[in-house]
Coordinates of C-alpha atoms and ligand atoms in Angstrom, one line a residue:
Chain A
X1 CA -63.6 32.5 -36.2
X2 CA -63.4 28.9 -34.8
X3 CA -64.7 28.2 -31.1
X4 CA -61.5 26.9 -29.2
X5 CA -59.2 29.5 -30.8
X6 CA -61.2 32.2 -29.7
X7 CA -61.2 30.9 -26.2
X8 CA -57.5 30.8 -26.4
X9 CA -57.4 34.3 -27.9
X10 CA -59.9 35.2 -24.8
X11 CA -57.5 33.6 -22.7
X12 CA -54.4 35.0 -23.4
X13 CA -55.7 38.1 -24.3
X14 CA -54.0 40.5 -21.3
X15 CA -50.5 38.6 -22.4
X16 CA -50.9 40.5 -25.9
X17 CA -52.0 43.7 -23.7
X18 CA -49.7 43.7 -21.3
X19 CA -47.1 44.2 -23.7
X20 CA -47.9 47.0 -24.4
X21 CA -45.2 50.0 -22.7
X22 CA -45.4 48.6 -19.1
X23 CA -48.7 46.3 -18.7
X24 CA -50.7 49.8 -19.7
X25 CA -52.8 48.1 -22.0
X26 CA -55.1 49.8 -24.7
X27 CA -58.6 49.1 -25.4
X28 CA -61.3 49.4 -28.1
X29 CA -62.6 52.6 -27.6
X30 CA -65.9 52.2 -26.0
X31 CA -64.8 51.1 -22.9
X32 CA -62.2 54.4 -22.9
X33 CA -64.8 56.3 -20.8
X34 CA -64.8 52.9 -18.6
X35 CA -62.7 53.3 -15.5
X36 CA -62.8 50.5 -13.8
X37 CA -62.9 47.5 -15.9
X38 CA -63.1 43.9 -14.7
X39 CA -63.5 41.2 -18.4
X40 CA -63.1 37.4 -17.5
X41 CA -61.6 37.4 -13.9
X42 CA -61.2 34.4 -12.5
X43 CA -59.7 34.3 -9.1
X44 CA -58.8 31.0 -6.9
X45 CA -57.1 30.5 -3.3
X46 CA -55.2 27.8 -3.8
X47 CA -58.0 25.2 -5.8
X48 CA -61.1 26.7 -4.6
X49 CA -62.2 29.4 -7.1
X50 CA -63.5 32.4 -5.8
X51 CA -64.2 34.1 -9.3
X52 CA -66.1 32.9 -12.1
X53 CA -65.3 34.8 -15.3
X54 CA -66.4 38.7 -13.5
X55 CA -67.6 41.2 -15.9
X56 CA -67.4 45.0 -15.3
X57 CA -67.5 47.9 -16.2
X58 CA -68.0 51.0 -14.3
X59 CA -67.6 54.0 -15.9
X60 CA -66.6 57.9 -14.3
X61 CA -68.6 58.5 -11.5
X62 CA -70.4 55.7 -12.3
X63 CA -72.4 54.3 -8.8
X64 CA -72.4 50.8 -8.1
X65 CA -73.7 48.4 -6.0
X66 CA -72.6 44.7 -5.1
X67 CA -75.1 42.8 -2.9
X68 CA -75.1 38.7 -2.9
X69 CA -75.0 36.1 0.3
X70 CA -71.9 35.4 1.7
X71 CA -69.3 34.0 0.4
X72 CA -70.3 35.0 -3.1
X73 CA -67.5 37.1 -3.7
X74 CA -68.1 40.7 -3.3
X75 CA -64.4 40.7 -0.9
X76 CA -62.8 39.0 -3.1
X77 CA -64.1 40.9 -6.3
X78 CA -63.5 44.5 -5.0
X79 CA -60.2 43.2 -3.9
X80 CA -58.7 42.4 -6.9
X81 CA -59.8 45.7 -8.3
X82 CA -56.1 47.5 -5.7
X83 CA -54.5 45.2 -6.0
X84 CA -55.3 43.4 -2.5
X85 CA -56.2 39.8 -4.0
X86 CA -54.2 39.5 -7.6
X87 CA -56.7 38.2 -10.1
X88 CA -55.3 34.7 -11.8
X89 CA -56.3 35.4 -15.1
X90 CA -58.2 37.5 -17.2
X91 CA -57.8 40.8 -17.3
X92 CA -58.1 44.4 -14.4
X93 CA -57.5 47.6 -15.6
X94 CA -57.5 51.0 -13.6
X95 CA -57.9 54.2 -16.1
X96 CA -57.1 52.0 -18.5
X97 CA -53.3 50.8 -16.4
X98 CA -53.5 46.9 -15.8
X99 CA -54.2 45.5 -11.9
X100 CA -51.3 43.1 -11.1
X101 CA -48.8 41.2 -9.6
X102 CA -45.8 42.0 -12.1
X103 CA -46.8 45.6 -12.2
X104 CA -44.8 48.1 -11.1
X105 CA -47.2 50.5 -10.9
X106 CA -49.3 49.2 -8.2
X107 CA -49.0 51.8 -5.3
X108 CA -48.8 54.4 -8.3
X109 CA -52.7 53.2 -8.7
X110 CA -53.8 53.0 -4.7
X111 CA -53.1 56.3 -4.8
X112 CA -56.1 57.1 -7.0
X113 CA -58.6 54.4 -5.1
X114 CA -59.3 54.7 -1.6
X115 CA -60.7 51.7 -0.1
X116 CA -62.7 51.0 3.2
X117 CA -63.1 48.3 5.5
X118 CA -65.1 46.5 7.0
X119 CA -63.0 46.3 10.2
X120 CA -62.4 50.4 9.7
X121 CA -58.4 48.9 9.7
X122 CA -57.7 53.0 11.3
X123 CA -53.6 53.0 12.5
X124 CA -54.2 53.2 16.7
X125 CA -50.6 54.3 17.2
X126 CA -51.9 57.6 15.4
X127 CA -54.4 60.5 15.5
X128 CA -56.9 61.1 13.6
X129 CA -55.5 63.7 12.3
X130 CA -51.7 61.9 11.2
X131 CA -54.3 59.3 10.4
X132 CA -55.6 61.8 7.4
X133 CA -52.5 62.9 6.7
X134 CA -49.7 60.3 6.8
X135 CA -51.1 59.0 3.4
X136 CA -50.5 62.1 1.8
X137 CA -47.4 63.1 3.4
X138 CA -45.4 60.2 3.0
X139 CA -47.0 59.1 -0.7
X140 CA -48.2 62.2 -2.6
X141 CA -45.3 64.6 -1.1
X142 CA -47.5 67.2 -0.2
X143 CA -46.2 69.5 3.3
X144 CA -47.5 68.7 6.2
X145 CA -49.4 72.0 6.2
X146 CA -51.4 71.6 4.2
X147 CA -51.6 68.0 4.6
X148 CA -53.4 68.8 7.8
X149 CA -55.4 71.5 6.3
X150 CA -56.8 68.8 3.3
X151 CA -57.3 66.5 6.8
X152 CA -59.1 68.6 8.7
X153 CA -61.1 69.8 5.4
X154 CA -61.9 66.4 5.4
X155 CA -62.9 66.2 9.0
X156 CA -65.4 68.8 8.1
X157 CA -67.1 67.1 5.5
X158 CA -67.1 64.0 7.9
X159 CA -68.5 65.8 10.5
X160 CA -65.6 65.4 12.9
X161 CA -63.8 68.2 12.9
X162 CA -63.5 68.3 16.8
X163 CA -61.7 64.9 17.2
X164 CA -58.5 65.3 15.2
X165 CA -56.2 64.9 18.0
X166 CA -57.2 61.9 19.0
X167 CA -56.5 58.2 18.9
X168 CA -58.9 55.8 17.7
X169 CA -59.9 53.6 20.0
X170 CA -61.5 56.8 21.8
X171 CA -64.4 57.4 19.0
X172 CA -67.1 54.8 18.5
X173 CA -67.1 52.9 15.8
X174 CA -69.7 55.1 13.2
X175 CA -66.5 57.7 13.5
X176 CA -64.2 55.8 12.9
X177 CA -65.5 54.5 10.5
X178 CA -66.1 57.7 9.0
X179 CA -62.2 58.8 9.6
X180 CA -61.7 55.8 7.6
X181 CA -63.9 57.6 4.3
X182 CA -62.1 60.9 4.9
X183 CA -58.4 59.6 5.3
X184 CA -59.1 57.6 1.9
X185 CA -60.4 60.8 0.4
X186 CA -57.4 62.9 1.5
X187 CA -55.3 60.6 -1.1
X188 CA -58.0 62.6 -3.6
X189 CA -59.0 59.7 -5.1
X190 CA -61.2 59.1 -8.0
X191 CA -62.3 56.1 -6.8
X192 CA -64.2 54.8 -3.8
X193 CA -64.7 51.5 -3.2
X194 CA -66.5 50.0 0.2
X195 CA -66.6 46.6 1.7
X196 CA -69.2 46.6 4.1
X197 CA -68.4 49.6 6.0
X198 CA -71.7 49.7 8.5
X199 CA -72.3 46.3 8.9
X200 CA -69.4 46.0 12.4
X201 CA -70.9 49.1 13.0
X202 CA -73.8 48.8 15.6
X203 CA -78.0 50.1 13.9
X204 CA -78.1 54.0 15.8
X205 CA -74.3 54.3 14.4
X206 CA -75.3 53.0 10.3
X207 CA -76.5 55.9 9.4
X208 CA -74.6 58.6 10.1
X209 CA -71.6 57.4 7.9
X210 CA -74.7 56.4 5.1
X211 CA -75.0 60.3 4.5
X212 CA -71.8 60.4 4.5
X213 CA -72.0 58.4 1.6
X214 CA -74.9 59.4 -0.4
X215 CA -73.6 62.6 -0.2
X216 CA -69.6 61.7 -1.7
X217 CA -72.2 60.2 -4.1
X218 CA -74.1 63.6 -4.0
X219 CA -70.0 65.1 -4.9
X220 CA -70.6 62.7 -8.1
X221 CA -67.1 60.1 -7.2
X222 CA -67.7 56.9 -8.4
X223 CA -68.3 54.5 -6.2
X224 CA -68.0 50.4 -6.6
X225 CA -70.0 49.4 -3.1
X226 CA -70.5 46.0 -1.2
X227 CA -73.1 46.7 1.2
X228 CA -77.0 45.1 1.9
X229 CA -78.4 48.4 2.5
X230 CA -81.1 48.5 0.2
X231 CA -82.7 51.6 1.2
X232 CA -78.6 53.4 0.5
X233 CA -78.7 51.9 -2.5
X234 CA -82.0 52.9 -4.1
X235 CA -80.8 55.4 -3.4
X236 CA -77.4 56.0 -4.8
X237 CA -77.1 53.6 -7.3
X238 CA -76.8 53.7 -11.2
X239 CA -76.1 49.6 -11.4
X240 CA -76.9 47.3 -9.0
X241 CA -75.2 43.9 -9.1
X242 CA -75.5 40.0 -8.0
X243 CA -73.4 38.0 -7.0
X244 CA -73.4 34.2 -6.1
X245 CA -71.5 31.9 -6.0
X246 CA -68.4 33.8 -7.8
X247 CA -70.2 34.5 -10.8
X248 CA -72.3 37.9 -11.5
X249 CA -76.0 37.1 -11.8
X250 CA -77.4 39.6 -12.3
X251 CA -76.8 43.9 -13.3
X252 CA -80.1 46.2 -13.5
X253 CA -80.5 49.8 -12.8
X254 CA -82.1 49.2 -9.4
X255 CA -85.0 50.1 -10.1
X256 CA -85.4 47.0 -12.5
X257 CA -83.5 45.8 -9.9
X258 CA -85.8 45.4 -6.5
X259 CA -88.8 45.5 -9.4
X260 CA -88.0 42.4 -11.6
X261 CA -84.5 41.0 -11.7
X262 CA -84.3 38.6 -14.1
X263 CA -83.0 36.4 -12.1
X264 CA -84.7 33.9 -10.0
X265 CA -81.9 33.6 -7.1
X266 CA -81.6 37.5 -7.5
X267 CA -85.8 37.6 -6.6
X268 CA -85.3 35.2 -3.4
X269 CA -82.3 36.6 -2.3
X270 CA -84.0 40.3 -2.2
X271 CA -86.7 38.6 -0.3
X272 CA -85.1 37.1 2.2
X273 CA -83.0 40.7 2.5
X274 CA -85.8 42.9 3.1
X275 CA -88.1 40.8 4.7
X276 CA -85.7 41.6 7.6
Chain B
X1 CA -45.7 41.2 61.5
X2 CA -47.7 39.0 64.0
X3 CA -50.3 38.8 61.1
X4 CA -48.4 37.9 58.9
X5 CA -47.3 35.1 60.9
X6 CA -50.5 34.5 61.7
X7 CA -51.1 33.7 57.4
X8 CA -48.4 30.9 57.9
X9 CA -49.9 27.3 57.6
X10 CA -47.8 24.9 58.9
X11 CA -46.5 23.4 55.8
X12 CA -44.9 26.9 55.5
X13 CA -43.4 26.8 58.7
X14 CA -42.1 22.6 57.5
X15 CA -40.7 24.4 54.7
X16 CA -38.8 27.1 56.7
X17 CA -37.4 25.0 59.1
X18 CA -36.9 22.6 56.4
X19 CA -35.0 25.2 54.4
X20 CA -32.7 26.3 58.0
X21 CA -31.6 23.5 58.9
X22 CA -30.2 22.4 55.2
X23 CA -28.7 26.0 55.3
X24 CA -26.8 25.5 58.8
X25 CA -25.7 22.4 57.2
X26 CA -23.7 23.5 54.5
X27 CA -22.6 26.6 56.9
X28 CA -21.2 23.8 59.7
X29 CA -19.6 22.1 56.7
X30 CA -18.5 25.1 55.7
X31 CA -17.5 26.7 59.1
X32 CA -16.2 23.5 60.1
X33 CA -15.4 20.8 58.6
X34 CA -13.4 23.0 55.9
X35 CA -11.9 25.5 58.6
X36 CA -13.1 28.7 56.8
X37 CA -12.3 31.5 57.9
X38 CA -14.6 34.5 56.7
X39 CA -13.1 37.6 56.1
X40 CA -16.3 39.7 55.7
X41 CA -14.3 42.7 56.8
X42 CA -11.6 42.6 53.6
X43 CA -15.0 42.5 51.2
X44 CA -15.6 46.5 51.8
X45 CA -12.1 47.7 50.2
X46 CA -12.3 46.1 47.5
X47 CA -15.4 47.8 46.3
X48 CA -13.9 51.6 47.3
X49 CA -10.4 52.0 48.9
X50 CA -9.1 55.1 49.6
X51 CA -6.7 55.7 47.1
X52 CA -4.0 58.2 48.8
X53 CA -1.8 59.2 45.6
X54 CA -5.2 60.7 45.0
X55 CA -6.8 60.8 48.9
X56 CA -9.8 60.4 47.2
X57 CA -12.2 56.6 47.5
X58 CA -12.1 55.1 44.0
X59 CA -13.5 52.1 42.9
X60 CA -11.8 48.8 43.3
X61 CA -11.8 45.1 41.7
X62 CA -15.0 44.7 42.5
X63 CA -16.3 48.4 41.3
X64 CA -14.5 48.8 38.4
X65 CA -16.7 45.3 37.5
X66 CA -19.5 46.1 38.5
X67 CA -19.2 49.2 36.0
X68 CA -18.3 47.6 33.4
X69 CA -20.7 44.8 33.6
X70 CA -23.3 47.8 33.8
X71 CA -21.6 50.1 30.9
X72 CA -20.8 46.3 28.6
X73 CA -24.5 45.6 29.3
X74 CA -26.0 48.9 27.9
X75 CA -24.1 49.0 25.1
X76 CA -24.1 45.9 23.6
X77 CA -28.2 45.7 24.4
X78 CA -28.2 49.0 21.7
X79 CA -26.3 46.6 19.5
X80 CA -28.2 44.2 20.0
X81 CA -32.4 45.8 19.5
X82 CA -30.3 47.4 16.4
X83 CA -29.3 43.8 15.0
X84 CA -32.4 42.5 16.3
X85 CA -35.2 44.3 15.0
X86 CA -32.8 44.1 11.5
X87 CA -32.9 40.5 11.9
X88 CA -37.2 40.0 13.2
X89 CA -37.5 42.0 9.8
X90 CA -35.8 39.3 7.3
X91 CA -37.3 37.1 9.2
X92 CA -40.7 38.7 8.2
X93 CA -39.7 39.1 4.5
X94 CA -41.2 38.5 1.7
X95 CA -37.8 37.4 0.1
X96 CA -36.8 33.5 0.5
X97 CA -32.9 34.1 0.9
X98 CA -33.4 36.9 3.6
X99 CA -36.2 34.6 5.5
X100 CA -33.4 31.3 4.9
X101 CA -30.8 33.9 6.4
X102 CA -32.3 34.9 9.5
X103 CA -33.9 31.8 10.7
X104 CA -30.1 29.9 10.1
X105 CA -29.2 32.6 11.9
X106 CA -31.6 31.7 14.8
X107 CA -31.1 28.4 14.9
X108 CA -27.0 28.3 14.8
X109 CA -27.5 30.3 18.6
X110 CA -30.7 28.1 19.9
X111 CA -28.7 25.0 19.1
X112 CA -24.9 25.0 20.1
X113 CA -23.5 26.2 23.7
X114 CA -23.1 29.6 25.0
X115 CA -20.2 29.5 25.7
X116 CA -19.1 27.6 22.2
X117 CA -21.3 30.0 20.4
X118 CA -19.3 33.3 22.4
X119 CA -15.9 31.9 21.0
X120 CA -16.8 31.3 18.0
X121 CA -17.8 35.4 17.7
X122 CA -14.8 35.9 19.8
X123 CA -12.1 34.8 17.5
X124 CA -14.4 34.7 13.6
X125 CA -15.7 37.9 14.4
X126 CA -15.2 40.4 16.6
X127 CA -10.9 39.4 17.0
X128 CA -10.8 40.0 13.0
X129 CA -13.5 44.2 13.2
X130 CA -11.0 44.9 16.0
X131 CA -8.0 44.3 13.6
X132 CA -9.0 45.2 10.4
X133 CA -10.6 48.2 12.2
X134 CA -7.2 48.6 13.6
X135 CA -9.0 49.9 17.2
X136 CA -6.0 48.7 19.1
X137 CA -4.5 51.8 18.2
X138 CA -6.9 54.4 18.1
X139 CA -7.8 53.1 21.3
X140 CA -4.4 54.1 22.4
X141 CA -4.0 57.3 21.1
X142 CA -6.6 58.1 23.0
X143 CA -6.3 56.5 26.2
X144 CA -2.6 58.9 25.5
X145 CA -4.6 62.0 25.0
X146 CA -5.2 64.9 27.7
X147 CA -8.5 65.2 28.2
X148 CA -10.0 62.1 26.7
X149 CA -12.5 62.3 30.1
X150 CA -15.5 62.2 28.0
X151 CA -14.4 58.6 26.0
X152 CA -12.7 57.7 29.8
X153 CA -16.3 57.6 31.0
X154 CA -18.3 56.4 28.3
X155 CA -16.0 53.3 28.4
X156 CA -13.3 53.1 31.1
X157 CA -9.9 52.9 31.1
X158 CA -9.3 52.9 26.4
X159 CA -6.3 50.5 27.0
X160 CA -8.8 48.7 27.8
X161 CA -11.1 49.8 24.8
X162 CA -10.3 46.9 22.2
X163 CA -11.7 44.0 24.6
X164 CA -14.5 45.7 25.7
X165 CA -15.7 46.0 22.4
X166 CA -15.8 42.4 21.3
X167 CA -17.0 42.1 24.3
X168 CA -19.8 44.1 23.5
X169 CA -20.2 42.9 19.6
X170 CA -19.8 39.3 20.9
X171 CA -22.4 39.6 23.3
X172 CA -25.3 42.2 20.9
X173 CA -24.5 39.4 18.1
X174 CA -25.3 36.8 20.5
X175 CA -28.5 38.3 22.2
X176 CA -29.7 39.4 18.5
X177 CA -31.0 35.9 18.0
X178 CA -33.9 36.5 21.3
X179 CA -34.7 40.1 20.7
X180 CA -35.2 39.8 16.7
X181 CA -37.3 36.6 17.3
X182 CA -39.4 38.8 20.5
X183 CA -39.7 41.7 17.4
X184 CA -41.0 39.0 14.9
X185 CA -43.4 38.4 17.5
X186 CA -44.1 41.7 16.7
X187 CA -44.7 42.4 14.1
X188 CA -46.5 39.4 12.8
X189 CA -48.9 39.8 15.3
X190 CA -50.0 42.9 13.9
X191 CA -53.4 42.1 12.0
X192 CA -53.9 42.2 7.6
X193 CA -56.0 44.8 8.2
X194 CA -53.5 47.6 8.9
X195 CA -51.3 45.7 5.8
X196 CA -54.3 45.7 4.0
X197 CA -55.0 49.9 4.8
X198 CA -51.2 51.2 4.2
X199 CA -51.3 49.3 1.2
X200 CA -54.6 50.7 0.0
X201 CA -53.6 54.4 0.7
X202 CA -50.0 53.5 -1.5
X203 CA -47.8 53.0 1.0
X204 CA -45.1 51.0 -0.7
X205 CA -43.6 47.7 1.9
X206 CA -40.6 49.7 3.7
X207 CA -43.1 52.9 3.7
X208 CA -45.4 50.2 5.7
X209 CA -43.2 48.9 7.6
X210 CA -41.3 52.4 8.8
X211 CA -44.7 54.0 9.8
X212 CA -47.4 51.2 10.6
X213 CA -46.1 47.7 11.1
X214 CA -42.6 48.9 13.7
X215 CA -43.9 51.9 15.5
X216 CA -47.3 49.1 17.0
X217 CA -45.1 46.0 17.0
X218 CA -41.8 47.2 19.2
X219 CA -44.8 48.8 21.6
X220 CA -46.3 45.5 21.9
X221 CA -43.0 44.1 23.0
X222 CA -41.4 46.4 25.3
X223 CA -42.6 44.3 28.7
X224 CA -40.2 40.8 26.8
X225 CA -38.0 43.5 25.5
X226 CA -37.6 45.1 28.5
X227 CA -37.2 41.2 30.0
X228 CA -34.8 40.4 27.5
X229 CA -32.0 43.5 28.9
X230 CA -31.9 42.3 32.2
X231 CA -32.2 38.3 30.3
X232 CA -28.4 39.9 28.3
X233 CA -27.3 41.6 32.1
X234 CA -26.5 38.3 33.5
X235 CA -25.1 37.0 30.4
X236 CA -22.9 39.5 30.3
X237 CA -20.9 37.3 32.8
X238 CA -20.4 34.6 30.1
X239 CA -17.9 37.7 28.4
X240 CA -15.4 37.3 30.9
X241 CA -14.3 33.8 29.6
X242 CA -12.9 35.8 26.9
X243 CA -11.0 37.7 28.9
X244 CA -13.1 41.1 29.1
X245 CA -12.8 43.4 32.6
X246 CA -16.3 42.8 33.7
X247 CA -17.6 42.1 37.2
X248 CA -17.3 38.3 37.3
X249 CA -14.4 38.4 35.4
X250 CA -12.7 40.2 37.9
X251 CA -13.7 38.4 40.8
X252 CA -12.4 35.8 39.3
X253 CA -9.2 37.5 39.7
X254 CA -10.2 38.9 43.1
X255 CA -10.7 35.4 44.3
X256 CA -7.6 34.0 42.5
X257 CA -5.1 36.6 44.2
X258 CA -7.5 36.8 48.1
X259 CA -8.4 33.0 48.5
X260 CA -11.8 34.9 49.5
X261 CA -13.7 32.5 47.5
X262 CA -17.3 32.4 49.3
X263 CA -17.3 36.6 50.7
X264 CA -16.1 37.5 46.8
X265 CA -18.5 35.3 45.0
X266 CA -21.5 36.1 47.3
X267 CA -20.5 39.2 47.6
X268 CA -20.8 39.5 43.0
X269 CA -24.3 37.5 43.3
X270 CA -25.9 40.5 45.7
X271 CA -24.5 42.7 42.9
X272 CA -25.8 40.9 39.9
X273 CA -29.2 40.6 41.7
X274 CA -29.4 44.2 43.1
X275 CA -28.9 45.2 39.7
X276 CA -30.9 43.3 37.6
X277 CA -34.1 43.3 40.8
X278 CA -34.6 47.1 40.8
X279 CA -34.5 46.4 37.0
X280 CA -37.0 44.3 37.2
X281 CA -38.8 46.2 39.4
X282 CA -38.5 49.5 37.1
X283 CA -39.8 47.9 34.8
X284 CA -42.7 46.7 36.4
X285 CA -43.9 50.6 37.8
X286 CA -42.7 52.4 33.9
X287 CA -45.0 49.3 32.7
X288 CA -48.3 49.8 35.0
X289 CA -47.3 53.3 34.3
X290 CA -48.1 53.6 30.5
X291 CA -50.8 51.1 30.7
X292 CA -52.5 53.4 32.6
X293 CA -52.4 55.8 30.0
Ligands
ATP301 N1 -57.6 34.2 2.1 C1 -58.9 33.1 1.5 N2 -58.4 31.7 1.6 C2 -58.8 31.4 1.2 N3 -60.2 31.5 0.7 C3 -60.6 32.4 0.4 C4 -59.6 33.6 1.0 N4 -60.6 34.5 1.2 C5 -62.1 34.0 1.1 N5 -61.9 33.0 0.2 C6 -63.3 32.6 -0.4 O1 -63.8 32.9 -1.2 C7 -65.1 32.8 -1.0 C8 -65.4 34.8 -1.5 O2 -65.3 35.2 -0.6 P1 -65.1 36.6 -0.3 O3 -64.7 37.0 0.9 O4 -65.4 37.5 -1.4 O5 -66.2 37.3 0.2 P2 -67.8 37.8 0.5 O6 -69.0 37.6 -0.3 O7 -67.3 39.1 0.4 O8 -68.3 37.4 1.1 P3 -69.1 37.7 2.9 O9 -70.2 38.6 2.4 O10 -69.1 36.8 3.8 O11 -68.2 39.1 3.5 C9 -65.7 32.6 0.4 O12 -65.7 31.3 -0.4 C10 -63.6 32.1 1.3 O13 -64.1 31.2 2.1
MG302 MG1 -66.5 40.4 1.9

C-alpha cells in the first residue's frame, strides 16, 4: 500500500471498528488477551496537543508503571482509559469494547475499571462504609447487607476495619487513600488505574499505601500506575513506561529500564529522580 | 449600664442626639401639624377580640393576616425550594436548551420590577391554573364539609383557598429564581474530583447528582437558603396587590375602615420585624450548632 493511503487508513480505521456492533471493535487474535489497548491515540486540549500517537497494550494481570516529567501527559493517558477525558483520534479499547464519547457502554465499562486519584476524592458527606457501599448498591444493584459485608471485607484488606463509621475528614491522608483503593475494589474491578496515589501524602504515610498496592499487585490485579515511587515500581512492575511531552519514549521491563534504557532522556530523568 | 455608657464615644452621643431630635420633630409634626389623635388602645382589639358568639378570644384582622403570612411563607418556600432545586440543576445542565430556558427565566425575573412580575404570574399562570384545575368549586366543597379541621388548620378559611393558592404560587415562582441561583452556586462549588470519583465507580449523571453532588451542595447552601426564606417572608407583602388576605392586605383594609394609619402600620411593621428577626436569630443559632458538630 502507498504510504499516504496507509496513513489515511490508520487515521480512520477506528471508524471501521466502531461500525461493528455498537462500538464493539473486533481485534486481530494477537490483541485478544490485551485487557487495555490503545493505538495511535492523539489527545488535544483545545489547540494544545497532550498526547502524540500513543500506543500501549496491557495484558490481563500485567502491572504497568508510567513515569515521566510533569506535564508529559501521564494523567491524560490514564484518564483517557476510563473516559474521564476523550481522545481525539486513534482507538482505545477495554476488553475489546471501544472507549469513546458516544459510547452507551461507558458507565458499564467504568464499573470494571477502578481509579485512584492523587487527591483521594472520597465523598465527604458519607461515612467510610457508605463511601464503599454506594457504588455496589447504586450501580451494581447489590443488596445493602451484602454490600456492607463486602465493604468490611475490603476495609480489612486495606488494614483499617475499625474506621468504618467515621467520615473521611476524620482520617489521615494515608488512611483516606486506602479507603479510596477499597472503594474501587468494592466494585470488583478487573483493572485498577492509579494517578500518583502517594504524591499528596506526607512521607510517613506513603509506605502504608504502597504496601496495600503491592498486596494488590500480588493478588494478580491488572494495574496501570502513574508514580514516581521507583522502589515500588521495581518491586511490582512488569513493564515500565517513560513519557515525555505527550509521547511514550521508552517501554521496557524494569531491569532493562533501570539499568540500560535506550533513550537518553529517560536515563537523565531516572538519574534526577533517583538522586533524591 | 454605666459600663455601657462609658464605652460610648462623644461622636456616638452626637449621633444619638441627632436621631432623637429627628424623631421628636416628626413626632411634633404628626401630633401638632396634622392634628393626629393617637388611639393605641384600639389596636389590641384588632389583634385579638372577644367573640360573644363563641364566648372566647378569636384572632382579629391583624393576627389573621399575620397567620396567613406565616402560612403563605411556609408553603411558598417549600414550593420555591422544589422549583429552585430544579432550576439550579437546569442551570448546570449539559443540555444547552435546558440551560438557556433556565437562564431566560432568571433574567426575566431580574430585569422586570417585582410588582409587574407578580401581576404577570398572577394573570397568566396562577389564575389560569386555578380555573383549569377547578380549584374554586373544590375548595367551596371542602368549606361546606363538617370535619374540615385539618384543611382549615393548614390553609385557613377554605373559601379563600383559591386566592391563597394563587398567592403561594406567585410568590414561589418569584422566589424560585433566586433559590435556583443559590442552588446553582452550591452545585458548582462541588469540586470536579467528586464528579470524577462518582463517574469512575460507574455512576451515571443522575445518580451522581442525587447521591453525591446535591446532598453536599444543599448542605453548603443552607445558610443562604435560610436568608432567602426570610427575604421571602418580607416579599410576601407584595402579593397583597393581588388581594391575597395576608398581613399587609389586612392592614390596608384596617386603615381604610378605621383611619388608624400610624398605629396600624407601626403594629404591622413590628409583627414583620419580630417574625423575621426571630427567624434570623434561630437560623444563626442552628448554624452555629451545626458548625460545632
Ligand atoms: N483540562 C485541561 N485543559 C487544558 N490543558 C490541560 C488539561 N489537562 C491537562 N492539560 C495539559 O496537558 C498536559 C499534560 O497534562 P497531564 O496532567 O496529563 O500531565 P502529567 O504528566 O500528569 O503531569 P503531572 O506529573 O504534573 O501530573 C499539560 O501540559 C497540561 O497543562
Ligand atoms: Mg498528573
